[in-house]
Coordinates of C-alpha atoms in Angstrom, one line a residue:
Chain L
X1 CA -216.1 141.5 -76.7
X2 CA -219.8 141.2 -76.0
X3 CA -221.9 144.0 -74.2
X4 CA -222.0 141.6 -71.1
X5 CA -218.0 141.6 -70.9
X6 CA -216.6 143.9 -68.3
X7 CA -213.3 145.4 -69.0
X8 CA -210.1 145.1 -67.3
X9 CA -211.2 148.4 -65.0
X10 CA -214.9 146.9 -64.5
X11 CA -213.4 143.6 -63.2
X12 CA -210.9 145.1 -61.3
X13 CA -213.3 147.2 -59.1
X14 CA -215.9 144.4 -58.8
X15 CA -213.1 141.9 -57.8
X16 CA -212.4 144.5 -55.4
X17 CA -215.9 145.1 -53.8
X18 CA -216.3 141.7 -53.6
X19 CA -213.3 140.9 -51.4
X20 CA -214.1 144.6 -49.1
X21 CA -217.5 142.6 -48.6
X22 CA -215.7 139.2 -48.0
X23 CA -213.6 140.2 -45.3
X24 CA -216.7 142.0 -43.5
X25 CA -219.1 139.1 -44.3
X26 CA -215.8 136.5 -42.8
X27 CA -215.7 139.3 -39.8
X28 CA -219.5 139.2 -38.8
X29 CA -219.9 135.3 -39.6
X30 CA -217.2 134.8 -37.0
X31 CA -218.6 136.4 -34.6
X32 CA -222.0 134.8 -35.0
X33 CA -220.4 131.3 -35.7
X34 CA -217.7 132.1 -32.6
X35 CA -215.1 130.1 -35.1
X36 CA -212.9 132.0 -38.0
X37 CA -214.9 131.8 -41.2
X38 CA -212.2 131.5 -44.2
X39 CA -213.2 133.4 -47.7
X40 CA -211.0 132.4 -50.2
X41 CA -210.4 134.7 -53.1
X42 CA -213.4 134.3 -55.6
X43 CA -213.4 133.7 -59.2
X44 CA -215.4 135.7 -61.8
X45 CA -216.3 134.9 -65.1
X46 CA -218.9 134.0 -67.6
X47 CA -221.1 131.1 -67.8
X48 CA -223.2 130.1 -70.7
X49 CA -226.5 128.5 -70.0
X50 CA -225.7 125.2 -71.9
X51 CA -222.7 125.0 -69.8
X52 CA -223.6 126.0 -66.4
X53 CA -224.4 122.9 -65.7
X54 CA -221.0 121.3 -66.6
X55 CA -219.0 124.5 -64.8
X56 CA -221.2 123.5 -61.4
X57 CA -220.5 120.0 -61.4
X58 CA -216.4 120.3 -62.5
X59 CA -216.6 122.9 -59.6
X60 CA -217.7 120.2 -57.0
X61 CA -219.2 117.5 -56.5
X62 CA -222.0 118.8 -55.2
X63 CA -225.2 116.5 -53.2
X64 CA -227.1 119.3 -51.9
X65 CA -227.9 122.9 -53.6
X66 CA -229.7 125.7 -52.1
X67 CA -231.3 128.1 -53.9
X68 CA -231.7 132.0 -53.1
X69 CA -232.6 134.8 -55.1
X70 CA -231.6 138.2 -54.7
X71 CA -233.0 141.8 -55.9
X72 CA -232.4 145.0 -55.2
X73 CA -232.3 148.9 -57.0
X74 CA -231.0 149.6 -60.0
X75 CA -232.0 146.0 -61.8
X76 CA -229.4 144.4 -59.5
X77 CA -230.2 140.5 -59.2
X78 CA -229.5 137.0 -59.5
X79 CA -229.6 133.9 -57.9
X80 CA -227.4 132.4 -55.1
X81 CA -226.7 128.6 -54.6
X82 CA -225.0 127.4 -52.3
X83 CA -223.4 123.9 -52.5
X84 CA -222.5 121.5 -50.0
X85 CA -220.7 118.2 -50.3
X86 CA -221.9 115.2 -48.2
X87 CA -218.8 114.7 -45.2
X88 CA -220.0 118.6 -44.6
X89 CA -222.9 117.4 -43.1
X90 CA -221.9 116.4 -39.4
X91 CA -221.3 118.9 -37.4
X92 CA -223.8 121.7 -38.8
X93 CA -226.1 122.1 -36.1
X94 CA -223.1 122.7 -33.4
X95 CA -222.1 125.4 -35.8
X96 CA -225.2 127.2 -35.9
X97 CA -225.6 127.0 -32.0
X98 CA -228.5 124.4 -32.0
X99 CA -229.1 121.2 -30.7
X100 CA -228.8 118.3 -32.9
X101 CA -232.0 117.3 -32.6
X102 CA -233.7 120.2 -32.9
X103 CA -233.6 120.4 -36.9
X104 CA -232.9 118.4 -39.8
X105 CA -229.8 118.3 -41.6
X106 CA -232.4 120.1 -44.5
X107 CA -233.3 122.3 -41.9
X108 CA -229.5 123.2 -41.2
X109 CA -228.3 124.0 -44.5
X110 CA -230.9 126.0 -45.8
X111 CA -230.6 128.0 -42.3
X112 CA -226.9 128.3 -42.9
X113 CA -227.0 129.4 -46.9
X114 CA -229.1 131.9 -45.8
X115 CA -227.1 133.4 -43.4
X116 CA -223.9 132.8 -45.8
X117 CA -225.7 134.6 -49.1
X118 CA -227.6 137.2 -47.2
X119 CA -224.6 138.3 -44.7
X120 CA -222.3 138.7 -47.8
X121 CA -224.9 140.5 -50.0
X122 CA -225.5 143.1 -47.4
X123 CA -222.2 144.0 -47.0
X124 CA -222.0 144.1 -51.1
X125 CA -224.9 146.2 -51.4
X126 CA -223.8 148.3 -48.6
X127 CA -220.8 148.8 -50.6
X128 CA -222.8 149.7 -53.8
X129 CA -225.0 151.9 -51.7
X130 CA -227.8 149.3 -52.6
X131 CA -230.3 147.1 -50.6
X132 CA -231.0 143.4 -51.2
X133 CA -234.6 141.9 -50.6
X134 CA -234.2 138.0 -50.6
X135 CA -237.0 135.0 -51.6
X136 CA -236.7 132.6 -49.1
X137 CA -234.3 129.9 -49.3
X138 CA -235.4 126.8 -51.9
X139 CA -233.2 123.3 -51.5
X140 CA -233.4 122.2 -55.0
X141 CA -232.3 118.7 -54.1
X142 CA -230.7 116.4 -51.5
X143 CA -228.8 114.5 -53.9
X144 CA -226.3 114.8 -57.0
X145 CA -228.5 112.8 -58.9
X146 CA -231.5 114.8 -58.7
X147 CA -229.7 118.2 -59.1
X148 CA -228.2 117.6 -62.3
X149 CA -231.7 116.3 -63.5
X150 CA -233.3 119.4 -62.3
X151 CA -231.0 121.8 -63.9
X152 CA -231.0 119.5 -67.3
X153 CA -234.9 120.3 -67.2
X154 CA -234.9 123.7 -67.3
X155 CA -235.3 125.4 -70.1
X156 CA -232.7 128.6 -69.3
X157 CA -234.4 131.7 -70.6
X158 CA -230.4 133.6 -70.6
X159 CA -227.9 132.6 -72.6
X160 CA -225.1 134.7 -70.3
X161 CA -224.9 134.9 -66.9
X162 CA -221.7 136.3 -64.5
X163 CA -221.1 134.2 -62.3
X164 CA -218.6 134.5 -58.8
X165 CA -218.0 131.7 -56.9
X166 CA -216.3 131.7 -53.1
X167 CA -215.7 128.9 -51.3
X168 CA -216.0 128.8 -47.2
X169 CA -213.8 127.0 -44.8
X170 CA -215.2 126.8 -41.2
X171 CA -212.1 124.8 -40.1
X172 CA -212.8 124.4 -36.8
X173 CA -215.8 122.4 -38.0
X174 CA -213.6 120.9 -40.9
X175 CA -216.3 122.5 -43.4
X176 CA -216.8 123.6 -46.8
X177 CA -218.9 124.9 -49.4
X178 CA -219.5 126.9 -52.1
X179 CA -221.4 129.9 -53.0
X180 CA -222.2 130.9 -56.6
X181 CA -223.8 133.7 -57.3
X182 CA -225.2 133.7 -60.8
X183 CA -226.1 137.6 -62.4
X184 CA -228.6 137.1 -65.6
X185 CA -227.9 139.1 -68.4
X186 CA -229.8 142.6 -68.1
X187 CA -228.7 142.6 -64.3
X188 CA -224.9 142.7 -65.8
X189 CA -225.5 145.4 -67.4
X190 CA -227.0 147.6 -64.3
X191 CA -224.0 146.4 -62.4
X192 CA -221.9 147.6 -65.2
X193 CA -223.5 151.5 -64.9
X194 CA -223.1 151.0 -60.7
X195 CA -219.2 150.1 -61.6
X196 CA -219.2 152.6 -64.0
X197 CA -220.4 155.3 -61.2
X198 CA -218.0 154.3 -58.9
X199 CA -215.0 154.0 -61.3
X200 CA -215.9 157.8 -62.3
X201 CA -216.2 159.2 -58.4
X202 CA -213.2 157.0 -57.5
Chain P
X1 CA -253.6 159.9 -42.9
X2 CA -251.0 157.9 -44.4
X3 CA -250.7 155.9 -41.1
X4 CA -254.6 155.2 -41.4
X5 CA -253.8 154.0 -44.6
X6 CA -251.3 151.4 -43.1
X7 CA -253.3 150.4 -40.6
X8 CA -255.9 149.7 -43.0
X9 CA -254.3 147.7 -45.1
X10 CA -251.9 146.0 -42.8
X11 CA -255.3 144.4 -41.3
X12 CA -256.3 143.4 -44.6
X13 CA -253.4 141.5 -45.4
X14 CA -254.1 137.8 -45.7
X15 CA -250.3 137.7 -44.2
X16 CA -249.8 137.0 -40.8
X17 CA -247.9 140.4 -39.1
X18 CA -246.4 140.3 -35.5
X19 CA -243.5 142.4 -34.1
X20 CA -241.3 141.6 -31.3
X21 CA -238.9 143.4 -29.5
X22 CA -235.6 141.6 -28.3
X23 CA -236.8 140.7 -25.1
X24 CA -239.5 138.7 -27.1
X25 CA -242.9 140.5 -26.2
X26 CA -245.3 140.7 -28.2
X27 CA -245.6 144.7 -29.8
X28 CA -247.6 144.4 -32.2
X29 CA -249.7 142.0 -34.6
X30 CA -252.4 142.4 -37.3
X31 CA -256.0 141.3 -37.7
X32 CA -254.9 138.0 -40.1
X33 CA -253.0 136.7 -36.7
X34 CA -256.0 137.8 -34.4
X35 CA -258.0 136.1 -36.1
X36 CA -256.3 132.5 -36.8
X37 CA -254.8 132.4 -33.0
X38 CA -258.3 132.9 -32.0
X39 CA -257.1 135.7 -29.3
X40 CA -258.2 139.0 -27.8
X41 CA -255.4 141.7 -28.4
X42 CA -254.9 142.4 -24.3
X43 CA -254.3 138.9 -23.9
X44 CA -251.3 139.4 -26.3
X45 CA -249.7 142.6 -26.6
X46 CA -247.1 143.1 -24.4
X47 CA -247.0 139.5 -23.5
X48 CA -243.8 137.2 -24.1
X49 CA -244.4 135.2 -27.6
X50 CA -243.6 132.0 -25.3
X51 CA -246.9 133.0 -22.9
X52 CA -248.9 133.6 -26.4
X53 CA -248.0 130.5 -28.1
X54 CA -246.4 128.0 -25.5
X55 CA -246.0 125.5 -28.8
X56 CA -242.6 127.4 -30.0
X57 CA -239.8 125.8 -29.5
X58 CA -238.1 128.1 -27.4
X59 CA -234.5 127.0 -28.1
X60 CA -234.7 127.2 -31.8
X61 CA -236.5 130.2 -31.2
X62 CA -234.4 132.5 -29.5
X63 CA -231.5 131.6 -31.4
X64 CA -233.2 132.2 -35.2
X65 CA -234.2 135.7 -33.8
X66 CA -230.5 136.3 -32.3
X67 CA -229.3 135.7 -35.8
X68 CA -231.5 137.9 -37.0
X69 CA -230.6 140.7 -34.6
X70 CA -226.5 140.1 -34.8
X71 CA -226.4 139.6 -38.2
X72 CA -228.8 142.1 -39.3
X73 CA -230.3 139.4 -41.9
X74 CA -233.6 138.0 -42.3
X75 CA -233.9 134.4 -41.9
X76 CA -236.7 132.0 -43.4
X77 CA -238.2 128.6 -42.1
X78 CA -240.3 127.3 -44.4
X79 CA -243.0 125.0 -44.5
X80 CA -241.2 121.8 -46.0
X81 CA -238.7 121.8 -43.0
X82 CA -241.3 122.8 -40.2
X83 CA -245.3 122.2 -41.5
X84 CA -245.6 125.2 -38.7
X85 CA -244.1 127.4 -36.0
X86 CA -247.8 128.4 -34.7
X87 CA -251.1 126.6 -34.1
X88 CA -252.8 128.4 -36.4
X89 CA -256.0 127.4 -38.2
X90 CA -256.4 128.0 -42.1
X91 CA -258.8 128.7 -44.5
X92 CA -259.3 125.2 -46.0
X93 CA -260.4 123.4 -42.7
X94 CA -262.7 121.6 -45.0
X95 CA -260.7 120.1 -48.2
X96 CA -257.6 119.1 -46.5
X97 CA -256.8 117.2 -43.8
X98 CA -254.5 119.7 -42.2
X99 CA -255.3 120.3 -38.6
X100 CA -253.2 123.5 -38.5
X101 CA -252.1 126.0 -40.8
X102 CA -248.7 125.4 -42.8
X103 CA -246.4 128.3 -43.1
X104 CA -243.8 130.0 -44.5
X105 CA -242.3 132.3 -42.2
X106 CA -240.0 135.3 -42.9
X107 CA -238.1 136.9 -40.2
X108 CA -237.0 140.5 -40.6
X109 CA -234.7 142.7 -38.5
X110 CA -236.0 145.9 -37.8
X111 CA -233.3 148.3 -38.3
X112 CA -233.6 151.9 -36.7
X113 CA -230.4 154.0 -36.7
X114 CA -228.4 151.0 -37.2
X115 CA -229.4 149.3 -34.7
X116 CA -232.0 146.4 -34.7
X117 CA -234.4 146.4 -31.5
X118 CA -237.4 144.2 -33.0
X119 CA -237.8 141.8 -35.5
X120 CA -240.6 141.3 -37.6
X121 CA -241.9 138.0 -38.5
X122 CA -244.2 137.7 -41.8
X123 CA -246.5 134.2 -41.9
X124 CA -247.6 133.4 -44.7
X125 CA -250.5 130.8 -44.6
X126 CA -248.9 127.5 -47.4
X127 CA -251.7 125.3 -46.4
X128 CA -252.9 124.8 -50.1
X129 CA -249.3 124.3 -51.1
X130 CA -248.2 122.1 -48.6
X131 CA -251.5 119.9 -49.7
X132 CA -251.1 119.9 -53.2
X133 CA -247.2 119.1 -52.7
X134 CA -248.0 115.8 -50.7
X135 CA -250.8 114.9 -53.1
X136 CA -248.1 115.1 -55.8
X137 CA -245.4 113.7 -53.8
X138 CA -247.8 110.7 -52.9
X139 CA -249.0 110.1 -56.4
X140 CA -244.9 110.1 -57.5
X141 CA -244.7 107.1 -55.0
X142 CA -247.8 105.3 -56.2
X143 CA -246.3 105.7 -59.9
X144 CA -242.8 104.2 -58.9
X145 CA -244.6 101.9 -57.3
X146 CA -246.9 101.3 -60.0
X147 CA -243.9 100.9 -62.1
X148 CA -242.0 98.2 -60.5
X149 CA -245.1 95.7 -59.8
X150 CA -246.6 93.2 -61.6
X151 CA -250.3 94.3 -61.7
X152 CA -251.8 90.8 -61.1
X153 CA -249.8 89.4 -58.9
X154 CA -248.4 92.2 -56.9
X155 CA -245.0 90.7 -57.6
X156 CA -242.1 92.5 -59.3
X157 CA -242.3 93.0 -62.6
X158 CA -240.1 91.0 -65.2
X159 CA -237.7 94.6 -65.8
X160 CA -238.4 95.9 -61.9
X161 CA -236.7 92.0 -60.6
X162 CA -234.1 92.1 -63.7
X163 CA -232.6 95.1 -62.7
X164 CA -232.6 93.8 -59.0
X165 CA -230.8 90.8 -60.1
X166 CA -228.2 92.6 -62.5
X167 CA -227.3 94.8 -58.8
X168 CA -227.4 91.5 -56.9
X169 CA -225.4 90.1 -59.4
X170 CA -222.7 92.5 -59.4
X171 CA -222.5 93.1 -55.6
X172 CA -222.1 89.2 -54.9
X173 CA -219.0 89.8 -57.5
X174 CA -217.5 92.9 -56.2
X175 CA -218.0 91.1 -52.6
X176 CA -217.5 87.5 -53.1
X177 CA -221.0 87.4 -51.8
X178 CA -223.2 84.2 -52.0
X179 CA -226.1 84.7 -54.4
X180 CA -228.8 81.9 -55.5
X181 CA -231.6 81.9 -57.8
X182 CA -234.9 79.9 -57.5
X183 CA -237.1 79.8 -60.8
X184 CA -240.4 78.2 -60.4
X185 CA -243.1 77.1 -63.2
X186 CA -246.7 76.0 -62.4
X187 CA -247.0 72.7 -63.8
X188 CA -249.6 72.2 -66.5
X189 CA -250.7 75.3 -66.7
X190 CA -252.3 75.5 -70.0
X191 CA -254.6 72.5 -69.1
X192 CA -255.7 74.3 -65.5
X193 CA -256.3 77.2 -68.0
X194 CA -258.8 74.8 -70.6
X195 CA -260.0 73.3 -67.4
X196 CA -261.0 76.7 -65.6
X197 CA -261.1 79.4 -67.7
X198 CA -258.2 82.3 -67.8
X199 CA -260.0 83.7 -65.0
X200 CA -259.1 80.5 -63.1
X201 CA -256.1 80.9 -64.3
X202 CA -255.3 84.8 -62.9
X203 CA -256.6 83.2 -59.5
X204 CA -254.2 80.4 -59.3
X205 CA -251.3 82.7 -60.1
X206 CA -252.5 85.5 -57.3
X207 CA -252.9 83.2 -55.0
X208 CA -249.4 81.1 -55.9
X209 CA -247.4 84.5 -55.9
X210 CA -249.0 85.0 -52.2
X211 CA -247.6 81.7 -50.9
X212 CA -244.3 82.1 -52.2
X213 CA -244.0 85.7 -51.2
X214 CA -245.4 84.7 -47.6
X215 CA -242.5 82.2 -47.7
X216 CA -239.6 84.4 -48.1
X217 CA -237.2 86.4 -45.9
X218 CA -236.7 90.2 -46.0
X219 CA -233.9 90.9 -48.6
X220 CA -235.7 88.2 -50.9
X221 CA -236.8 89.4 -53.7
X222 CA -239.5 87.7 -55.9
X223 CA -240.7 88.3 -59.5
X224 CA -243.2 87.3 -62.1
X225 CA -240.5 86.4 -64.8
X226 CA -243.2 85.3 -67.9
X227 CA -246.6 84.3 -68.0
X228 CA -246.9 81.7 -65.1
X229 CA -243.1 81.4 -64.7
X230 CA -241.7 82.9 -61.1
X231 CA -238.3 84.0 -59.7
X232 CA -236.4 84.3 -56.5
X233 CA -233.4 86.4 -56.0
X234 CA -231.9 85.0 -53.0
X235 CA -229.2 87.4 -51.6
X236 CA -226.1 85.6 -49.1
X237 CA -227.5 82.3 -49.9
X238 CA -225.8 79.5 -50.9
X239 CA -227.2 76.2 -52.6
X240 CA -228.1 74.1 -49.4
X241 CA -230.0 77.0 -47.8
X242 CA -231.4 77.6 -51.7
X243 CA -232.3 74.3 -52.0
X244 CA -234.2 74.5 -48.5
X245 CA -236.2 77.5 -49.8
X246 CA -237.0 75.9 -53.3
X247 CA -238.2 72.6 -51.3
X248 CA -240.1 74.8 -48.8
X249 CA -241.9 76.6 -51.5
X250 CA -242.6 73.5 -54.1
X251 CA -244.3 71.5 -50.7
X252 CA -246.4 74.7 -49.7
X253 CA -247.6 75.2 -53.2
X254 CA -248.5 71.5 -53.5
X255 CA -250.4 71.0 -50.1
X256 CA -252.7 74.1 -50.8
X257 CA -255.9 74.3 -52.9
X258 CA -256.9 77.2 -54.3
X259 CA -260.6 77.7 -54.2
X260 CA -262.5 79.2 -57.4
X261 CA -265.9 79.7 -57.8
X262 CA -266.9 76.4 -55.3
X263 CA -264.1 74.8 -56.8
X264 CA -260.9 73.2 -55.8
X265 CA -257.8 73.9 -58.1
X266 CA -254.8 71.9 -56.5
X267 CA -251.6 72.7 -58.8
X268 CA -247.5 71.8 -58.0
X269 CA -244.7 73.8 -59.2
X270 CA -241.4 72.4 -60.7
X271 CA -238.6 74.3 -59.6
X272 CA -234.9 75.1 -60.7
X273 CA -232.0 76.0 -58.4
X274 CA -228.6 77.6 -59.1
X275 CA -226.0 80.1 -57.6
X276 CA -223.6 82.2 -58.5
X277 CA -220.2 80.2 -60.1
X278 CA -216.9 81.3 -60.6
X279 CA -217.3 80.9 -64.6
X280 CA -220.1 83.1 -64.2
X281 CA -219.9 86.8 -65.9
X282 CA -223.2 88.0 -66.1
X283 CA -225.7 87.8 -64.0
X284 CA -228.4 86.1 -67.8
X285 CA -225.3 82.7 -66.8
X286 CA -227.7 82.4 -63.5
X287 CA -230.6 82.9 -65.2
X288 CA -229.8 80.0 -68.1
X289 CA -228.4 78.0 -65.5
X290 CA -231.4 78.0 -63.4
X291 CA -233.7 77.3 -66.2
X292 CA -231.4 74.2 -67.0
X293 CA -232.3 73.0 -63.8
X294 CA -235.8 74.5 -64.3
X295 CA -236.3 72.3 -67.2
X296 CA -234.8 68.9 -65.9
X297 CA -237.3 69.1 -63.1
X298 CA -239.9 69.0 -65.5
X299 CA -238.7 66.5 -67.7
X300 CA -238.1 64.4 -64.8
X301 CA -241.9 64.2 -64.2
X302 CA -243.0 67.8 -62.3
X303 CA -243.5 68.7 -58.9
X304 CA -240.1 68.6 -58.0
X305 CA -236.8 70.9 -57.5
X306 CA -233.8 70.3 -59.7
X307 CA -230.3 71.9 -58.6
X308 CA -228.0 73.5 -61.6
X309 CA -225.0 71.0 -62.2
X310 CA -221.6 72.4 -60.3
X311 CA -218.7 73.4 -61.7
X312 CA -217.3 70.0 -62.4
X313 CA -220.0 68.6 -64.6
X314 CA -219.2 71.8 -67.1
X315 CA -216.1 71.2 -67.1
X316 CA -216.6 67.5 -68.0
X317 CA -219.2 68.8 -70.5
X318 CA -216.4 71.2 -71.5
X319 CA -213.5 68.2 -71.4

């Protein structure tokens, strides 16, 4: 067990945060979206940086990935991308209540991850009595090809990161994707003190 | 004090500012936007945002700030999607090209007592970015570019027009497609080259490479294959229509003179034909089997086009 590993309790009570802020992210989206927004349980684990790249791409096949990072108190941050698979793209703009024509399918996605990443990290940091400040929404690229390249070319300065992915169905709109949030390694640890602090008034 | 302090320093941002409330007026904006709108404040305050700057689109508009208000999120648009929301001028109106100022936009609910009743929008001038982006982005192109083409000719290149034919190959396979190959070699070239000069030389081959290429159809696609040996990959073709092409081409080239220096250069090209066969597995079997044909042409005394033998001829060769 590494000082990045979180312990049976630690998991426990982030699992459970993270599904309290699920159902109220799934609850607001709806309204917004006017179409039920389905969360489905997330997975937590660890991700080397060596294999992130094999994790992402066994995880989906992926053709666009929009970046977002995250920070708030306490050394809380990370990065958020979301990824989309190409039959998602059709019906986006009806979604999101504009016209077709009035943005490109670009346009809608980074649009939609925002609203996705942000809506469910306010409720989490709500939770955590925290407050998240985003960076505006990057799309790293339009196509698998590209992605893979540009993740091969960094140079990762973390070895660990925690990473929770959760997958949402719009299925009224028969669409999918895929959020990962990725939590470098001294932000694990200030989540681990938060949990800790909770765990001990709980 | 404090608030004198904010003021201060909010007008000395080089961020654009401006507040809204949900009915979308105007409540307040700071001396960057003032200054790049080119507007007196009690023109604007208190106005709608439409009235202010009728170049929004008002759709998109309303419904960005509704999420923003519903969902107690900020939202972004950024420069790469939309180059601007507001005709603003910038601050390098000299060394670039861009008429208005690009922008990166942030949109941030205003949240008092839970509840949000204005949104703040922070507009960030990307101008230099956005320059410097398209300067690389068009330098990327030139270098593909740059990568695929034959410098003196303006042909593909020998790996560029492999690699095209290898694709070619493979989808007339997978398919069951048609696919033909015309090689062409300028007759005598090494005496037009003694005769000339290698400068004469270079001019007959640009000006060869400009006649063929003027002769071809979209989806064609036409190489410099070795020194002042040419190629045609000729896509859902089959050897009549090949031949036609290869005919057209040798003719052309013939009839012209290429001038150089006050002289006249006339030169003919000898041509080989093939298409894709059944036998065929890899797209070098066109290739050989159009140089074949290449070659006959030439032994048979030049300026002429040669087909590749069919199928039944190997297999007599074969027998």
């Amino acid at each position: 067990m590494n000082a990045f590993d979180l312990t049976e309790d630690q998991q426990d009570c982030l699992q459970e945060l993270i599904n309290v802020a699920m159902g109220q992210a799934s609850d607001q989206l709806a309204r917004y979206l006017d179409t039920f927004v389905y969360l489905k349980v997330p997975k937590i684990e660890q991700v080397k940086s060596e294999q992130l790249l094999v994790t992402l791409n066994q995880d989906l096949k992926a053709t666009a990935v929009v970046s977002q990072g995250f920070f708030g108190y306490e050394g809380i941050r990370g990065e958020a991308l979301l990824m989309y698979q190409p039959q998602d793209s059709n019906r986006l703009a009806d979604l999101l209540g504009y016209e077709a024509d009035e943005l490109t399918f670009d346009e809608q996605i980074i649009d939609l991850s925002s609203i996705l990443t942000t809506t469910f990290l306010n409720v989490f940091a709500s939770q955590i009595d925290n407050q998240m400040s985003y960076s505006a929404p990057r799309l790293l690229s339009p196509n698998l090809g590209a992605v893979t390249q540009h993740l091969q070319q960094q140079a990762f300065n973390w070895d660990l990161a925690l990473k929770v992915r959760i997958s949402y169905q719009v299925t009224d709109y028969s669409f999918n994707c895929d959020m990962v949030l990725l939590i470098p390694e001294q932000a694990i640890i200030n989540i681990k003190t938060v949990i800790d602090r909770i765990l001990e008034e709980f | 004090m404090l608030d004198a302090l904010y003021h201060n320093i909010t007008n000395r941002l080089n961020t654009g500012i401006l507040i809204l409330d949900s009915d979308f007026n105007i409540v307040m904006w700071n001396r960057f936007l003032e200054v790049h709108a080119n507007k007196k404040d009690n023109n604007v305050i208190g106005k709608s945002i439409f009235t202010v700057f009728p170049e929004l689109p008002k759709k998109w508009f309303e419904r960005k700030l509704s999420s923003v208000i519903q969902l107690k999120n900020q939202s972004f648009c950024g420069w790469e999607q939309r180059h601007h929301l507001f005709e603003l001028s910038h601050s390098r109106p000299i060394t670039t090209d861009s008429h208005f100022m690009a922008q990166n936009c942030t949109f941030l609910p205003v949240e008092v007592e839970g509840e949000v009743k204005h949104v703040c929008l922070l507009i960030e001038d990307v101008t230099d970015v956005c320059h410097y982006q398209t300067q690389l982005n068009k330098a990327l192109e030139d270098l593909a570019l740059s990568n695929r083409i034959d410098g003196l000719t303006q042909a593909f290149n020998r790996k560029h027009w492999e690699e095209c034919l290898a694709s070619e190959f493979s989808r007339a396979r997978r398919y069951n497609y048609d696919l033909a190959l015309v090689m062409l070699d300028l007759d005598q070239f090494k005496l037009l080259n003694d005769t000339f000069g290698h400068q004469g030389g270079d001019k007959v081959l640009i000006d060869t490479a400009k006649s063929v290429n003027d002769l071809l159809r979209m989806g064609d696609m036409f190489g410099r294959y070795g020194g002042e040996e040419f190629a045609v990959i000729l896509p859902n073709t089959d050897l009549v229509g090949a031949e036609e092409v290869a005919e057209r081409i040798r003719q052309t080239i013939a009839s012209n003179t290429v001038d150089y220096q006050g002289r006249s250069i006339n030169v003919t090209v000898s041509i080989g034909v093939a298409v894709i066969e059944a036998e065929d597995t890899r797209y070098e079997d066109l290739i050989s089997n159009a140089d074949i044909a290449l070659y006959e042409a030439k032994s048979n005394g030049r300026n002429r086009v040669c087909l590749a033998k069919q199928c039944p001829t190997k297999e007599t060769i074969v027998a």
